[in-house]
């Protein structure tokens, strides 16, 4: 390379940017998901809508992999938070991005939640994400799968504090 046109700092910056872009893109590969059922549009409300009852654990079919379980969990989170969700194209820039690790008991109830990534721009999004996860009474039995029984979900929040889930967005 010609050092006149690319000083050392620029070359390092370009190399670092290329490595980061490759790492981000490598983590984005996933298997295609079935399209989610369209969420009914809810009129804007000043206060969060009461959560509809999530399906009982006995009504949920058994899954064979944690990937299937994660997709089902995302659909249950969306169903339990209809008034707090968004559909369509993601807002650019997003208000906040929160990544939550959900640890489960064998019956599919939430044992604990931890943050892999917190939103620093919109810190209330952190509490909203945990509340959305906990609105689901049970994600269905998971004891037939190898442990640890946990999954990660990414919440994309827009300015109206409504979210989309990465698991659902990936399937669009």
Backbone as a chain_set.jsonl record, in Angstrom:
{"seq": "XXXXXXXXXXXXXXXXXXXXXXXXXXXXXXXXXXXXXXXXXXXXXXXXXXXXXXXXXXXXXXXXXXXXXXXXXXXXXXXXXXXXXXXXXXXXXXXXXXXXXXXXXXXXXXXXXXXXXXXXXXXXXXXXXXXXXXXXXXXXXXXXXXXXXXXXXXXXXXXXXXXXXXXXXXXX", "coords": {"N": [[0.837, -1.182, 0.0], [0.367, 2.266, -0.573], [1.946, 4.475, 1.45], [1.581, 7.151, 1.501], [-1.062, 7.722, 0.879], [-2.509, 6.184, 2.696], [-2.161, 6.568, 5.833], [-0.583, 5.129, 8.784], [-2.353, 5.039, 11.041], [-4.86, 5.132, 9.781], [-4.787, 2.739, 8.322], [-4.753, 0.862, 10.379], [-7.198, 1.443, 11.558], [-8.946, 0.788, 9.43], [-8.411, -1.974, 9.189], [-9.219, -2.91, 11.722], [-11.936, -2.203, 11.63], [-12.803, -3.88, 9.558], [-12.407, -6.405, 10.741], [-14.211, -6.265, 12.912], [-16.655, -5.947, 11.53], [-16.765, -8.397, 10.18], [-16.973, -10.111, 12.376], [-19.43, -9.361, 13.475], [-21.188, -9.955, 11.366], [-20.775, -12.701, 11.187], [-22.002, -13.633, 13.462], [-24.639, -13.314, 12.855], [-25.806, -15.309, 11.357], [-28.42, -17.556, 10.873], [-30.905, -20.141, 11.088], [-33.699, -20.273, 8.855], [-36.808, -19.043, 10.031], [-40.235, -19.991, 10.647], [-42.812, -17.854, 9.358], [-44.054, -15.425, 11.642], [-47.25, -15.315, 13.295], [-49.427, -12.728, 12.275], [-49.45, -9.887, 14.302], [-52.201, -8.511, 16.026], [-53.209, -5.206, 15.363], [-52.943, -2.733, 17.746], [-54.61, 0.033, 19.229], [-52.872, 3.089, 20.009], [-51.893, 3.402, 23.367], [-51.894, 5.09, 26.498], [-51.065, 3.902, 28.86], [-49.476, 0.732, 29.568], [-50.98, -2.115, 28.066], [-53.05, -4.602, 29.656], [-51.643, -7.795, 30.179], [-52.42, -10.526, 28.09], [-53.485, -13.82, 28.972], [-50.977, -16.221, 28.932], [-50.5, -19.196, 26.973], [-51.158, -22.284, 28.636], [-48.682, -24.426, 30.155], [-49.175, -27.116, 29.641], [-50.499, -27.087, 27.221], [-48.644, -26.578, 25.3], [-46.667, -27.907, 22.69], [-44.048, -30.382, 22.829], [-40.618, -29.572, 22.292], [-37.692, -30.138, 20.24], [-35.162, -29.01, 20.16], [-33.079, -26.383, 21.549], [-33.087, -24.189, 19.894], [-35.589, -24.331, 18.609], [-37.101, -23.999, 20.889], [-36.41, -21.4, 21.635], [-37.53, -19.935, 19.502], [-40.24, -20.46, 19.958], [-40.486, -19.286, 22.483], [-40.048, -16.591, 21.839], [-42.344, -16.052, 20.317], [-44.281, -16.407, 22.321], [-43.585, -14.336, 24.076], [-44.174, -12.124, 22.466], [-46.971, -12.508, 22.169], [-47.836, -12.199, 24.812], [-47.367, -9.556, 25.257], [-48.789, -7.773, 23.63], [-49.713, -5.062, 23.437], [-47.362, -3.69, 23.728], [-45.639, -4.094, 21.677], [-44.026, -3.826, 18.457], [-44.306, -3.782, 14.91], [-43.114, -4.431, 11.561], [-40.72, -2.409, 9.722], [-37.614, -1.855, 11.34], [-36.92, 0.921, 13.432], [-34.643, 3.543, 12.661], [-32.284, 5.603, 13.958], [-32.322, 3.126, 16.595], [-34.082, 3.383, 19.715], [-33.26, 1.934, 21.942], [-31.311, -1.004, 22.684], [-31.551, -4.132, 24.081], [-30.22, -7.011, 25.523], [-31.21, -9.977, 26.864], [-30.587, -12.682, 29.023], [-32.369, -15.526, 29.654], [-33.005, -17.696, 32.194], [-34.291, -20.889, 32.902], [-36.612, -22.924, 34.799], [-37.243, -26.477, 35.006], [-39.951, -26.807, 34.36], [-40.473, -24.739, 32.673], [-40.894, -22.233, 33.705], [-39.708, -18.944, 34.573], [-36.57, -18.781, 35.981], [-34.444, -17.004, 36.424], [-33.246, -13.792, 35.265], [-30.77, -12.186, 33.338], [-28.625, -9.558, 32.207], [-27.101, -9.387, 29.084], [-26.519, -7.312, 27.532], [-27.051, -3.989, 28.231], [-29.218, -1.167, 27.767], [-27.86, 1.935, 27.402], [-28.566, 4.393, 26.49], [-31.365, 4.506, 26.601], [-32.244, 3.761, 29.476], [-34.559, 2.827, 30.805], [-35.558, 0.943, 29.141], [-34.312, -1.421, 29.789], [-35.617, -2.373, 32.132], [-38.161, -2.645, 31.035], [-37.783, -4.73, 29.209], [-37.181, -6.962, 30.851], [-39.576, -7.101, 32.273], [-41.304, -7.75, 30.165], [-40.418, -10.339, 29.511], [-41.066, -11.687, 31.861], [-43.833, -11.567, 31.871], [-44.833, -13.761, 30.595], [-46.273, -16.626, 31.642], [-45.443, -19.364, 31.599], [-42.991, -20.921, 29.625], [-43.238, -23.378, 28.646], [-42.543, -26.902, 29.109], [-39.129, -27.78, 29.566], [-37.47, -29.686, 30.376], [-36.893, -31.964, 28.917], [-34.817, -31.348, 27.286], [-31.231, -30.965, 26.879], [-29.315, -29.38, 29.471], [-27.591, -26.205, 29.889], [-30.725, -24.738, 30.769], [-31.5, -22.232, 29.174], [-31.924, -19.173, 27.318], [-31.118, -16.547, 25.011], [-32.451, -13.344, 24.329], [-32.945, -10.632, 22.162], [-34.015, -7.368, 22.448], [-35.371, -4.839, 20.531], [-35.912, -1.532, 20.847], [-38.134, 1.115, 19.976], [-38.705, 4.714, 19.639], [-41.198, 5.051, 20.824], [-41.16, 3.296, 22.867], [-41.821, 0.701, 22.281], [-41.312, -2.705, 21.4], [-39.421, -4.932, 19.254], [-38.509, -8.308, 18.631], [-35.383, -9.914, 18.162], [-35.358, -12.577, 17.322], [-37.81, -12.814, 16.008], [-37.634, -10.769, 14.075], [-35.511, -11.709, 12.518], [-36.729, -13.687, 11.055], [-38.238, -12.429, 9.182]], "CA": [[0.0, 0.0, 0.0], [1.073, 3.519, -0.623], [1.847, 5.098, 2.768], [1.181, 8.534, 1.316], [-2.523, 7.802, 0.863], [-3.06, 5.462, 3.843], [-1.273, 6.617, 6.999], [-0.642, 3.96, 9.671], [-3.573, 5.071, 11.849], [-5.993, 4.786, 8.914], [-4.704, 1.321, 8.003], [-5.162, 0.127, 11.575], [-8.647, 1.659, 11.696], [-9.61, -0.008, 8.391], [-8.274, -3.39, 9.526], [-10.068, -3.155, 12.895], [-13.327, -2.132, 11.162], [-13.086, -5.091, 8.788], [-12.508, -7.513, 11.69], [-15.465, -6.104, 13.656], [-17.767, -6.22, 10.62], [-16.811, -9.847, 9.962], [-17.462, -10.748, 13.601], [-20.868, -9.079, 13.593], [-21.902, -10.715, 10.341], [-20.677, -14.127, 11.493], [-22.971, -13.933, 14.507], [-26.005, -13.085, 12.389], [-26.311, -16.444, 10.59], [-29.401, -18.372, 11.583], [-31.772, -20.919, 10.227], [-34.933, -19.539, 8.617], [-37.909, -19.328, 10.935], [-41.535, -19.844, 10.01], [-43.294, -16.494, 9.584], [-44.903, -15.318, 12.826], [-48.635, -14.913, 13.057], [-49.484, -11.27, 12.349], [-49.961, -9.373, 15.573], [-53.288, -7.563, 15.8], [-52.795, -3.839, 15.647], [-53.617, -2.175, 18.91], [-54.543, 1.485, 19.215], [-51.903, 3.569, 20.969], [-52.441, 3.567, 24.714], [-51.008, 5.829, 27.381], [-50.527, 2.936, 29.814], [-49.36, -0.593, 28.967], [-52.192, -2.926, 28.083], [-52.896, -5.787, 30.493], [-51.127, -8.929, 29.42], [-53.323, -11.659, 27.965], [-52.958, -15.041, 29.585], [-50.155, -17.036, 28.047], [-50.979, -20.574, 26.953], [-50.656, -23.086, 29.751], [-47.558, -25.277, 29.773], [-49.674, -28.383, 29.126], [-51.003, -26.906, 25.871], [-47.532, -26.363, 24.381], [-46.044, -29.157, 22.256], [-42.64, -30.545, 23.17], [-39.675, -29.17, 21.253], [-36.538, -31.033, 20.183], [-33.899, -28.273, 20.301], [-33.195, -25.071, 22.185], [-33.418, -23.218, 18.845], [-37.058, -24.372, 18.501], [-37.626, -23.441, 22.141], [-36.212, -19.944, 21.563], [-38.538, -19.384, 18.585], [-41.53, -20.504, 20.649], [-40.423, -18.287, 23.547], [-40.228, -15.27, 21.224], [-43.764, -15.915, 19.973], [-45.026, -16.242, 23.568], [-43.317, -12.982, 24.571], [-44.951, -11.196, 21.623], [-48.389, -12.684, 22.493], [-48.109, -11.703, 26.162], [-47.067, -8.125, 25.301], [-49.346, -7.228, 22.382], [-49.774, -3.603, 23.465], [-46.023, -3.116, 23.872], [-44.795, -4.559, 20.581], [-44.04, -3.087, 17.202], [-44.076, -4.646, 13.747], [-42.627, -3.695, 10.391], [-39.308, -2.07, 9.632], [-37.019, -1.315, 12.56], [-36.601, 2.343, 13.442], [-33.216, 3.815, 12.576], [-31.645, 4.726, 14.93], [-33.178, 2.572, 17.636], [-34.036, 4.041, 21.022], [-32.447, 1.112, 22.827], [-31.156, -2.431, 22.409], [-31.325, -4.851, 25.329], [-30.083, -8.458, 25.353], [-31.513, -10.618, 28.142], [-30.451, -14.138, 29.151], [-33.47, -16.05, 30.461], [-32.74, -19.036, 32.737], [-35.582, -21.52, 33.15], [-36.8, -24.146, 35.574], [-37.637, -27.59, 34.144], [-41.34, -26.677, 33.907], [-40.573, -23.628, 31.733], [-41.057, -20.941, 34.371], [-38.465, -18.174, 34.61], [-35.794, -18.888, 37.212], [-33.74, -15.73, 36.581], [-32.901, -13.044, 34.059], [-29.521, -11.427, 33.422], [-28.381, -8.746, 31.016], [-25.87, -9.516, 28.309], [-26.306, -5.942, 27.067], [-28.027, -3.022, 28.736], [-29.341, 0.059, 26.997], [-27.382, 3.091, 28.163], [-29.269, 5.57, 25.987], [-32.705, 4.421, 27.167], [-32.114, 2.76, 30.535], [-35.834, 2.21, 31.198], [-35.77, -0.203, 28.253], [-33.823, -2.609, 30.496], [-36.719, -2.851, 32.983], [-39.272, -3.053, 30.173], [-37.456, -6.032, 28.617], [-37.34, -7.995, 31.884], [-41.018, -7.211, 32.534], [-41.904, -8.456, 29.03], [-40.065, -11.761, 29.656], [-41.769, -12.251, 33.025], [-45.281, -11.622, 31.637], [-45.171, -15.108, 30.131], [-46.396, -17.48, 32.833], [-44.569, -20.513, 31.394], [-42.554, -21.095, 28.239], [-43.426, -24.792, 28.325], [-41.513, -27.749, 29.718], [-37.835, -27.787, 28.895], [-36.663, -30.72, 31.021], [-36.5, -32.997, 27.948], [-33.65, -30.862, 26.553], [-30.029, -30.881, 27.714], [-29.099, -28.076, 30.097], [-28.407, -25.371, 30.764], [-31.996, -24.329, 30.191], [-31.532, -20.776, 29.047], [-31.833, -18.627, 25.97], [-30.916, -15.101, 24.944], [-33.35, -12.635, 23.42], [-32.589, -9.235, 21.938], [-35.159, -6.467, 22.335], [-35.097, -3.602, 19.809], [-36.932, -0.561, 21.257], [-38.254, 2.352, 19.215], [-38.925, 5.895, 20.479], [-42.47, 4.896, 21.542], [-40.885, 2.266, 23.878], [-42.383, -0.566, 21.827], [-40.17, -3.53, 21.008], [-39.43, -6.08, 18.354], [-37.531, -9.292, 19.073], [-34.478, -10.329, 17.111], [-35.786, -13.889, 16.812], [-38.925, -12.591, 15.075], [-37.138, -9.93, 12.973], [-34.675, -12.567, 11.666], [-37.556, -14.538, 10.19], [-38.952, -11.614, 8.181]], "C": [[0.875, 1.236, 0.0], [0.877, 4.244, 0.704], [1.43, 6.55, 2.675], [-0.328, 8.679, 1.422], [-3.167, 7.143, 2.079], [-2.077, 5.514, 5.01], [-1.531, 5.429, 7.919], [-1.936, 3.927, 10.48], [-4.788, 4.677, 11.011], [-5.981, 3.307, 8.567], [-5.152, 0.478, 9.188], [-6.671, 0.248, 11.754], [-9.422, 0.821, 10.673], [-9.552, -1.497, 8.731], [-9.189, -3.742, 10.699], [-11.542, -3.135, 12.485], [-13.704, -3.384, 10.39], [-13.244, -6.299, 9.712], [-13.831, -7.441, 12.444], [-16.676, -6.414, 12.763], [-17.894, -7.719, 10.362], [-17.356, -10.567, 11.183], [-18.967, -10.548, 13.765], [-21.656, -9.918, 12.594], [-21.852, -12.212, 10.621], [-21.693, -14.528, 12.546], [-24.405, -13.806, 14.066], [-26.597, -14.269, 11.641], [-27.295, -17.241, 11.433], [-30.215, -19.161, 10.572], [-33.066, -20.149, 10.026], [-36.033, -19.994, 9.575], [-39.225, -19.26, 10.177], [-42.055, -18.434, 10.292], [-44.212, -16.455, 10.802], [-46.321, -14.931, 12.433], [-48.701, -13.401, 13.168], [-50.113, -10.835, 13.666], [-51.102, -8.4, 15.276], [-52.82, -6.17, 16.174], [-53.632, -3.303, 16.796], [-53.539, -0.66, 18.835], [-53.532, 1.95, 20.256], [-52.568, 3.818, 22.321], [-51.42, 4.296, 25.57], [-50.337, 4.885, 28.37], [-50.421, 1.581, 29.13], [-50.656, -1.39, 29.123], [-51.987, -4.118, 29.01], [-52.489, -6.972, 29.635], [-52.18, -10.028, 29.319], [-52.67, -12.888, 28.572], [-52.171, -15.824, 28.555], [-50.711, -18.451, 28.05], [-50.383, -21.352, 28.117], [-49.579, -24.026, 29.242], [-48.03, -26.598, 29.182], [-50.143, -28.284, 27.684], [-49.888, -26.755, 24.85], [-46.905, -27.691, 23.99], [-44.575, -29.197, 22.674], [-41.777, -30.106, 21.994], [-38.446, -30.063, 21.343], [-35.21, -30.323, 20.407], [-34.14, -26.952, 21.013], [-33.502, -23.995, 21.142], [-34.939, -23.164, 18.643], [-37.683, -23.726, 19.735], [-37.529, -21.915, 22.125], [-37.248, -19.298, 20.644], [-39.913, -19.365, 19.248], [-41.57, -19.445, 21.748], [-40.641, -16.885, 22.986], [-41.694, -15.038, 20.862], [-44.607, -15.709, 21.233], [-44.814, -14.848, 24.164], [-44.136, -11.968, 23.777], [-46.441, -11.287, 21.965], [-48.736, -12.076, 23.848], [-47.923, -10.193, 26.28], [-47.618, -7.39, 24.084], [-49.349, -5.697, 22.364], [-48.419, -2.923, 23.511], [-45.087, -3.489, 22.733], [-44.978, -3.682, 19.352], [-43.813, -4.094, 16.078], [-43.561, -3.782, 12.605], [-41.136, -3.418, 10.48], [-38.822, -1.468, 10.95], [-36.713, 0.165, 12.384], [-35.087, 2.501, 13.349], [-32.981, 5.274, 12.927], [-32.65, 4.234, 15.962], [-33.034, 3.373, 18.921], [-33.145, 3.257, 21.978], [-32.401, -0.328, 22.38], [-30.791, -3.105, 23.726], [-31.235, -6.339, 25.0], [-30.215, -9.096, 26.732], [-31.257, -12.118, 28.025], [-31.536, -14.596, 30.11], [-33.103, -17.469, 30.879], [-34.066, -19.614, 33.203], [-35.496, -22.667, 34.143], [-37.26, -25.229, 34.599], [-39.053, -27.488, 33.611], [-41.542, -25.489, 32.969], [-40.835, -22.282, 32.378], [-39.689, -20.262, 34.472], [-37.81, -18.322, 35.981], [-35.078, -17.576, 37.482], [-33.544, -15.081, 35.218], [-31.615, -12.281, 34.341], [-29.35, -10.648, 32.134], [-27.062, -9.133, 30.381], [-25.487, -8.139, 27.778], [-27.422, -5.082, 27.63], [-28.075, -1.83, 27.791], [-28.87, 1.216, 27.864], [-28.085, 4.363, 27.721], [-30.675, 5.629, 26.576], [-32.736, 3.408, 28.282], [-33.433, 2.135, 30.978], [-36.174, 1.023, 30.307], [-35.3, -1.496, 28.922], [-34.939, -3.216, 31.345], [-37.893, -3.335, 32.149], [-39.021, -4.44, 29.581], [-37.652, -7.155, 29.631], [-38.821, -8.189, 32.195], [-41.712, -7.984, 31.411], [-41.634, -9.954, 29.119], [-40.903, -12.392, 30.76], [-43.289, -12.271, 32.869], [-45.737, -12.99, 31.147], [-45.134, -16.025, 31.356], [-45.467, -18.689, 32.74], [-44.236, -20.608, 29.912], [-42.7, -22.545, 27.785], [-42.284, -25.617, 28.877], [-40.243, -27.794, 28.878], [-36.954, -28.927, 29.414], [-36.245, -31.844, 30.076], [-35.264, -32.589, 27.145], [-32.429, -30.845, 27.468], [-29.862, -29.475, 28.272], [-27.851, -27.414, 29.557], [-29.659, -24.9, 30.037], [-32.074, -22.82, 30.202], [-31.447, -20.388, 27.585], [-31.626, -17.127, 26.083], [-31.956, -14.518, 23.991], [-32.926, -11.177, 23.371], [-33.858, -8.439, 21.688], [-34.699, -5.191, 21.632], [-36.227, -2.627, 20.151], [-36.918, 0.658, 20.352], [-38.538, 3.509, 20.172], [-40.214, 5.822, 21.282], [-42.355, 3.837, 22.636], [-41.601, 0.955, 23.57], [-41.238, -1.379, 21.236], [-40.501, -4.515, 19.9], [-38.341, -7.012, 18.874], [-36.665, -9.74, 17.907], [-34.907, -11.658, 16.493], [-36.899, -13.739, 15.777], [-38.436, -11.8, 13.856], [-36.298, -10.762, 12.007], [-35.509, -13.367, 10.677], [-38.277, -13.743, 9.113], [-38.188, -11.496, 6.9]], "O": [[1.991, 1.228, 0.519], [-0.252, 4.595, 1.048], [0.973, 7.127, 3.661], [-0.82, 9.652, 1.993], [-4.277, 7.518, 2.455], [-1.252, 4.613, 5.166], [-2.583, 4.796, 7.837], [-2.556, 2.869, 10.59], [-5.659, 3.955, 11.496], [-7.037, 2.675, 8.518], [-5.857, -0.516, 9.012], [-7.344, -0.735, 12.065], [-10.438, 0.214, 11.011], [-10.547, -2.205, 8.573], [-9.865, -4.77, 10.666], [-12.318, -3.97, 12.95], [-14.81, -3.899, 10.55], [-14.123, -7.132, 9.491], [-14.505, -8.46, 12.599], [-17.616, -7.075, 13.205], [-19.002, -8.252, 10.329], [-18.116, -11.527, 11.051], [-19.685, -11.47, 14.153], [-22.672, -10.519, 12.943], [-22.81, -12.922, 10.314], [-22.194, -15.652, 12.524], [-25.312, -14.155, 14.821], [-27.783, -14.247, 11.315], [-27.013, -17.558, 12.588], [-30.208, -18.88, 9.374], [-33.5, -19.438, 10.932], [-36.161, -21.18, 9.881], [-39.327, -18.553, 9.175], [-41.771, -17.875, 11.352], [-45.048, -17.341, 10.982], [-46.559, -14.313, 11.395], [-48.089, -12.832, 14.072], [-51.155, -11.341, 14.082], [-50.988, -7.562, 14.381], [-52.124, -5.978, 17.171], [-54.858, -3.41, 16.806], [-52.515, -0.116, 18.422], [-53.346, 1.286, 21.276], [-53.663, 4.374, 22.398], [-50.214, 4.131, 25.382], [-49.159, 5.056, 28.684], [-51.187, 1.296, 28.209], [-51.324, -1.343, 30.156], [-50.863, -4.603, 29.142], [-52.943, -7.12, 28.501], [-52.768, -10.424, 30.325], [-51.445, -12.973, 28.67], [-52.642, -16.061, 27.443], [-51.331, -18.867, 29.028], [-49.249, -21.108, 28.529], [-49.553, -24.384, 28.064], [-47.361, -27.153, 28.311], [-50.184, -29.296, 26.985], [-50.15, -26.799, 23.648], [-46.634, -28.522, 24.857], [-43.943, -28.155, 22.849], [-42.169, -30.256, 20.837], [-38.183, -30.671, 22.38], [-34.231, -30.956, 20.802], [-35.268, -26.464, 21.071], [-34.119, -22.983, 21.475], [-35.512, -22.081, 18.52], [-38.67, -22.997, 19.635], [-38.454, -21.224, 22.549], [-37.785, -18.238, 20.963], [-40.659, -18.393, 19.126], [-42.59, -18.777, 21.923], [-41.344, -16.078, 23.594], [-42.223, -13.948, 21.077], [-45.551, -14.918, 21.218], [-45.749, -14.249, 24.694], [-44.727, -11.056, 24.356], [-47.114, -10.259, 22.045], [-49.812, -11.501, 24.013], [-48.284, -9.608, 27.301], [-46.972, -6.479, 23.566], [-49.009, -5.103, 21.341], [-48.332, -1.706, 23.349], [-43.884, -3.235, 22.803], [-45.935, -2.918, 19.23], [-43.194, -5.138, 16.287], [-43.574, -2.553, 12.683], [-40.396, -4.087, 11.201], [-39.522, -0.681, 11.588], [-36.297, 0.6, 11.311], [-34.338, 1.69, 13.894], [-33.476, 6.134, 12.2], [-33.695, 4.85, 16.173], [-31.987, 3.967, 19.179], [-32.368, 3.841, 22.733], [-33.346, -0.824, 21.764], [-29.845, -2.701, 24.402], [-32.081, -6.868, 24.278], [-29.444, -8.802, 27.645], [-31.662, -12.749, 27.049], [-31.618, -14.118, 31.242], [-32.912, -18.342, 30.032], [-34.87, -18.919, 33.824], [-34.451, -23.296, 34.305], [-37.632, -24.914, 33.469], [-39.348, -28.012, 32.537], [-42.66, -25.251, 32.512], [-40.985, -21.283, 31.675], [-38.651, -20.924, 34.458], [-38.42, -18.024, 37.009], [-35.085, -17.077, 38.607], [-33.658, -15.723, 34.173], [-31.402, -11.792, 35.451], [-29.872, -11.038, 31.089], [-26.031, -9.198, 31.051], [-24.31, -7.831, 27.594], [-28.6, -5.419, 27.513], [-27.101, -1.524, 27.104], [-29.418, 1.452, 28.941], [-28.189, 5.313, 28.496], [-31.124, 6.693, 27.003], [-33.208, 2.289, 28.075], [-33.432, 1.012, 31.483], [-36.994, 0.185, 30.681], [-35.846, -2.563, 28.641], [-35.183, -4.422, 31.289], [-38.549, -4.314, 32.503], [-39.95, -5.239, 29.467], [-38.23, -8.191, 29.301], [-39.274, -9.322, 32.364], [-42.609, -8.785, 31.675], [-42.521, -10.759, 28.835], [-41.393, -13.511, 30.607], [-43.973, -12.926, 33.655], [-46.912, -13.334, 31.276], [-44.103, -16.174, 32.011], [-44.774, -19.005, 33.707], [-45.094, -20.399, 29.055], [-42.324, -22.892, 26.665], [-41.185, -25.106, 29.09], [-40.287, -27.838, 27.648], [-35.829, -29.11, 28.948], [-35.333, -32.605, 30.399], [-34.721, -33.403, 26.398], [-32.564, -30.725, 28.686], [-30.224, -28.495, 27.621], [-27.111, -28.051, 28.808], [-29.64, -24.689, 28.825], [-32.636, -22.212, 31.112], [-30.976, -21.147, 26.737], [-31.918, -16.518, 27.112], [-32.295, -15.126, 22.976], [-32.595, -10.569, 24.389], [-34.669, -8.787, 20.83], [-33.756, -4.538, 22.077], [-37.378, -2.868, 19.787], [-35.859, 1.176, 19.998], [-38.603, 3.307, 21.384], [-40.32, 6.468, 22.324], [-43.356, 3.51, 23.275], [-41.945, 0.194, 24.475], [-40.31, -0.825, 20.646], [-41.653, -4.871, 19.649], [-37.368, -6.564, 19.482], [-37.158, -9.925, 16.794], [-34.826, -11.837, 15.278], [-36.922, -14.461, 14.781], [-38.791, -12.132, 12.724], [-36.363, -10.545, 10.797], [-35.044, -13.688, 9.583], [-38.874, -14.334, 8.214], [-38.65, -10.846, 5.962]]}, "num_chains": 1, "name": "protein.A"}
